[in-house]
Amino acid sequence: MLLSGKNGIQSAFDEELQHFLYGKECLLDELPFSRELIKKHVRLGMITLRLGVETIEKGIVPIQIGSKKWVCRRCGNTDPGEFGTVSCSQCRKRCVYCRHCLNMGVVRSCSRLATWSGPEPIREERPWRDAKRICTWEGTLSDQQKMAADRLDQSLSSGQSFLIWAVCGSGKTEIVFPAVEHALRRGERVVLATPRTDVVRELYPRFQNAFPKVPVSALHAGSENQVPDAPLVISTAHQLIRFSHYFDRVFIDEVDAFPYHFDPMLEYAVRKAAKEGAPFAFLTATPPPNLKNAYLSGRLNGVKIARRFHGHPLPEPKAWWIGNWKKSMKQGIVPQSFMKWVKQKSSHQVQLFIFVSSVSLLRELTELLQREGLGHVAGVHAEDPDRHAKVAFFREGKIRILVTTTILERGVTVPGAEAAVFGADDPIFNESALVQIAGRVGRSERRPNGEVILFHNGRTLEMVRAQRHIKQMNEEGGL
Amino acid sequence: MNEYRCLFCRGPRDVPLRFRTLLAPVHPPGLCRLCLEKMAPIDRKACCLVCGRDLRQLKLEFIRHNICNDCMRWKKSGRGRLFGRNRSIFSYNKMMKEMMTAFKFRGDALLAEAFRKDFRDAYRQMIGIDPKGLWNRMRRGRWLFPNERYVVVPIPLTRERFIKRGFNQSAVLAELLGEPIIEALSRAGSQKKQSKKNRRERLLPGRNPFALNPRAASAIAGRRVLLIDDIYTTGATLRLACDTLEAAGPDRVDALTLAHG
């Protein structure tokens, strides 16, 4: 009788709807199914609905003065400036909507978010699971990497979060492979979330090569490599907003990267995408204070890797004073000592990253360098339509000097390249940004050294901290 | 509402420090300087007297007596006879296009707040209660009697689109004026979107999609009507609406639109 009852329920729901909605959270109007079908499932308790925008009442004073605070249940936005009101056609009243996640379809206070609360869909056969080795990565891990990988896997398997604090170029990606393989073998869903599209584009082929039989899905704005129901997802944090209670293991690359800890929505998205109690693995070279404190006080498991995989030290950034660069740029003059350095490097056939603080400065500097007769100079910034092409050209060596904003400060590996920061005293270059920039240099085993120069007009505290950070890491690495 | 951030790009917005802003508890939300610079406001001294087009962007051979060629052709066609004039605030350029996409299609109705001041100023100028209009009237010795106020009528959406979009963008703009709004029109049927048609299709005298709301007819009879819409493109929509309103016997019909293009 129990069995028949179960079968009754099984046939009662629509499998297509189940596959569509499982692990996701969608607006009710977005579902490509008929109203009756959805209503039926809601009545059966297979779909849970909740309000899109809810009011949160905190304290007596706001209630007294009538000011309300809202929260968007899709993106977690609570900033009162990011909500608008409109006279709504559906509820015929003034309706609040979230402005923060508008480009995924508007969430109003009268709209409902639907999640699947019925049984989990039966997944297709996965022949690759029985293979002897899922991960076919050929490289070998150093002792330190191996130790970190083992501890990471152990910790995640027991459901505890883990921090990998490793210097740039210590092979963080490879450390993750055993843990990913283990999870895949257990039939879990794994996501690797990163803050940037560039990083997703760089990691996707690496994971595809390492796990050739596993369907890998890459999610970023405008991505073409989306596989439905893929067990391994590499995604930008933005794209995870649509998921809800879906992933068993979450790896977050570069936790401290700019949009991640500046935009609380992304953290909300990642937390929502993970199943309840799913362990997180944080990978970073410069942990943000909360993780650092948790790790140092022992609340968070973790490991620190202070040595690069090739055993050479991180290049220590040198600070060079170039005077008032803002003023000289305004006059259209590139500071002498900077120019001399660039010319010297380009005569030695060295590829250069030049980091600048703003897009307007980037345009000016690129133009001036091109005018100086240095060939193959290009500028790249976040809204550049040819951004990916330019980065690819730089990797191939067709572009020798790449002037860039901080978008390329992480995740991009070009062997033999050296880096300069033009105007390092700008507040945008904080400790972690500068450490990351230093990490771009000396990535390959053949050319483990290189220069990192901070061209500045007055040394800032962040610059000093970055230098100290790298020195300390090198000391801990026994170098 | 965070008035120190730009409504459109969310960048920091420098609210100029004046005595008024210094002492004001809240500033009205708006755009930052960079976004404002990208917009193309229409000078009302250099616009077509009928459609409000920026005449400085038009070749001289298409202008006669400060009226553009298109409006001449409308006059000859005999459609929209009651249609007086349209006033637009911005030209429809790339920035305006992005704004409209965010406002209409993405549903960010709050963006309308950025144009509150401009929209109200244009309205005050149309009914002649702006400082300059007052001065002109005083010179003529009849400064007590400004023009009669308008009956504000937003251009409606079809029912399906209204439900789908969630709001009527023209009604949102009309609300900015702070005048009572009369929904005198309704729009029927499943028509192709105006924004998906080309010029030829728009200008074809097809079936009139608008219908007059009989209950509002008495409020319009003998009054001046101001139609509110988001964009004036060829003027076809406004003139069709104007023809529909004719049955209720308004004195004249003018229009106020956010963009012209």
PDB file of C-alpha atoms in Angstrom, chain A residues 79-90 92 94 97-106 108, chain B residues 1-2 5-8 10 102 106-111 159 162-168 171-172 175:
ATOM      1  CA  ASP A  79      19.651  48.749  -0.002  1.00  0.00           C
ATOM      2  CA  PRO A  80      16.644  51.088   0.153  1.00  0.00           C
ATOM      3  CA  GLY A  81      18.025  53.073  -2.785  1.00  0.00           C
ATOM      4  CA  GLU A  82      17.846  50.008  -4.959  1.00  0.00           C
ATOM      5  CA  PHE A  83      14.102  49.624  -4.693  1.00  0.00           C
ATOM      6  CA  GLY A  84      11.544  51.529  -6.687  1.00  0.00           C
ATOM      7  CA  THR A  85       7.804  51.784  -6.539  1.00  0.00           C
ATOM      8  CA  VAL A  86       5.423  51.660  -9.458  1.00  0.00           C
ATOM      9  CA  SER A  87       1.692  51.385  -9.865  1.00  0.00           C
ATOM     10  CA  CYS A  88       1.480  47.770 -10.823  1.00  0.00           C
ATOM     11  CA  SER A  89      -0.846  46.275 -13.394  1.00  0.00           C
ATOM     12  CA  GLN A  90      -1.250  43.024 -11.559  1.00  0.00           C
ATOM     13  CA  ARG A  92      -3.461  47.430  -8.947  1.00  0.00           C
ATOM     14  CA  ARG A  94       1.709  50.738  -5.570  1.00  0.00           C
ATOM     15  CA  TYR A  97      10.327  46.248  -7.164  1.00  0.00           C
ATOM     16  CA  CYS A  98      14.001  45.400  -6.865  1.00  0.00           C
ATOM     17  CA  ARG A  99      16.256  47.419  -9.129  1.00  0.00           C
ATOM     18  CA  HIS A 100      19.309  45.372  -8.361  1.00  0.00           C
ATOM     19  CA  CYS A 101      18.462  42.248 -10.315  1.00  0.00           C
ATOM     20  CA  LEU A 102      16.364  43.869 -13.020  1.00  0.00           C
ATOM     21  CA  ASN A 103      18.234  42.369 -15.922  1.00  0.00           C
ATOM     22  CA  MET A 104      16.957  38.947 -14.964  1.00  0.00           C
ATOM     23  CA  GLY A 105      13.358  40.065 -15.082  1.00  0.00           C
ATOM     24  CA  VAL A 106      11.725  42.357 -12.581  1.00  0.00           C
ATOM     25  CA  ARG A 108       7.907  42.905  -7.560  1.00  0.00           C
TER      26      ARG A 108
ATOM     27  CA  MET B   1      16.256  56.543  -1.658  1.00  0.00           C
ATOM     28  CA  ASN B   2      19.924  57.154  -2.144  1.00  0.00           C
ATOM     29  CA  ARG B   5      24.017  57.886  -6.546  1.00  0.00           C
ATOM     30  CA  CYS B   6      23.110  58.183 -10.188  1.00  0.00           C
ATOM     31  CA  LEU B   7      19.822  56.518 -10.994  1.00  0.00           C
ATOM     32  CA  PHE B   8      21.144  55.087 -14.215  1.00  0.00           C
ATOM     33  CA  ARG B  10      24.818  53.978  -9.986  1.00  0.00           C
ATOM     34  CA  ALA B 102      16.023  50.112 -18.996  1.00  0.00           C
ATOM     35  CA  ARG B 106      13.557  46.079 -18.276  1.00  0.00           C
ATOM     36  CA  GLY B 107      10.929  47.703 -16.112  1.00  0.00           C
ATOM     37  CA  ASP B 108      12.933  50.200 -14.074  1.00  0.00           C
ATOM     38  CA  ALA B 109      10.086  52.654 -13.532  1.00  0.00           C
ATOM     39  CA  LEU B 110      12.079  54.643 -11.006  1.00  0.00           C
ATOM     40  CA  LEU B 111      14.189  56.103 -13.819  1.00  0.00           C
ATOM     41  CA  ARG B 159      -4.242  45.106 -22.134  1.00  0.00           C
ATOM     42  CA  PHE B 162       0.125  46.290 -19.768  1.00  0.00           C
ATOM     43  CA  ILE B 163      -0.112  43.025 -17.859  1.00  0.00           C
ATOM     44  CA  LYS B 164       3.172  41.792 -19.258  1.00  0.00           C
ATOM     45  CA  ARG B 165       5.129  44.963 -18.621  1.00  0.00           C
ATOM     46  CA  GLY B 166       3.509  45.553 -15.271  1.00  0.00           C
ATOM     47  CA  PHE B 167       3.101  49.288 -15.727  1.00  0.00           C
ATOM     48  CA  ASN B 168       2.244  51.888 -18.310  1.00  0.00           C
ATOM     49  CA  ALA B 171       1.134  56.894 -17.022  1.00  0.00           C
ATOM     50  CA  VAL B 172       4.315  56.872 -14.944  1.00  0.00           C
ATOM     51  CA  GLU B 175       2.216  61.089 -12.743  1.00  0.00           C
TER      52      GLU B 175
END
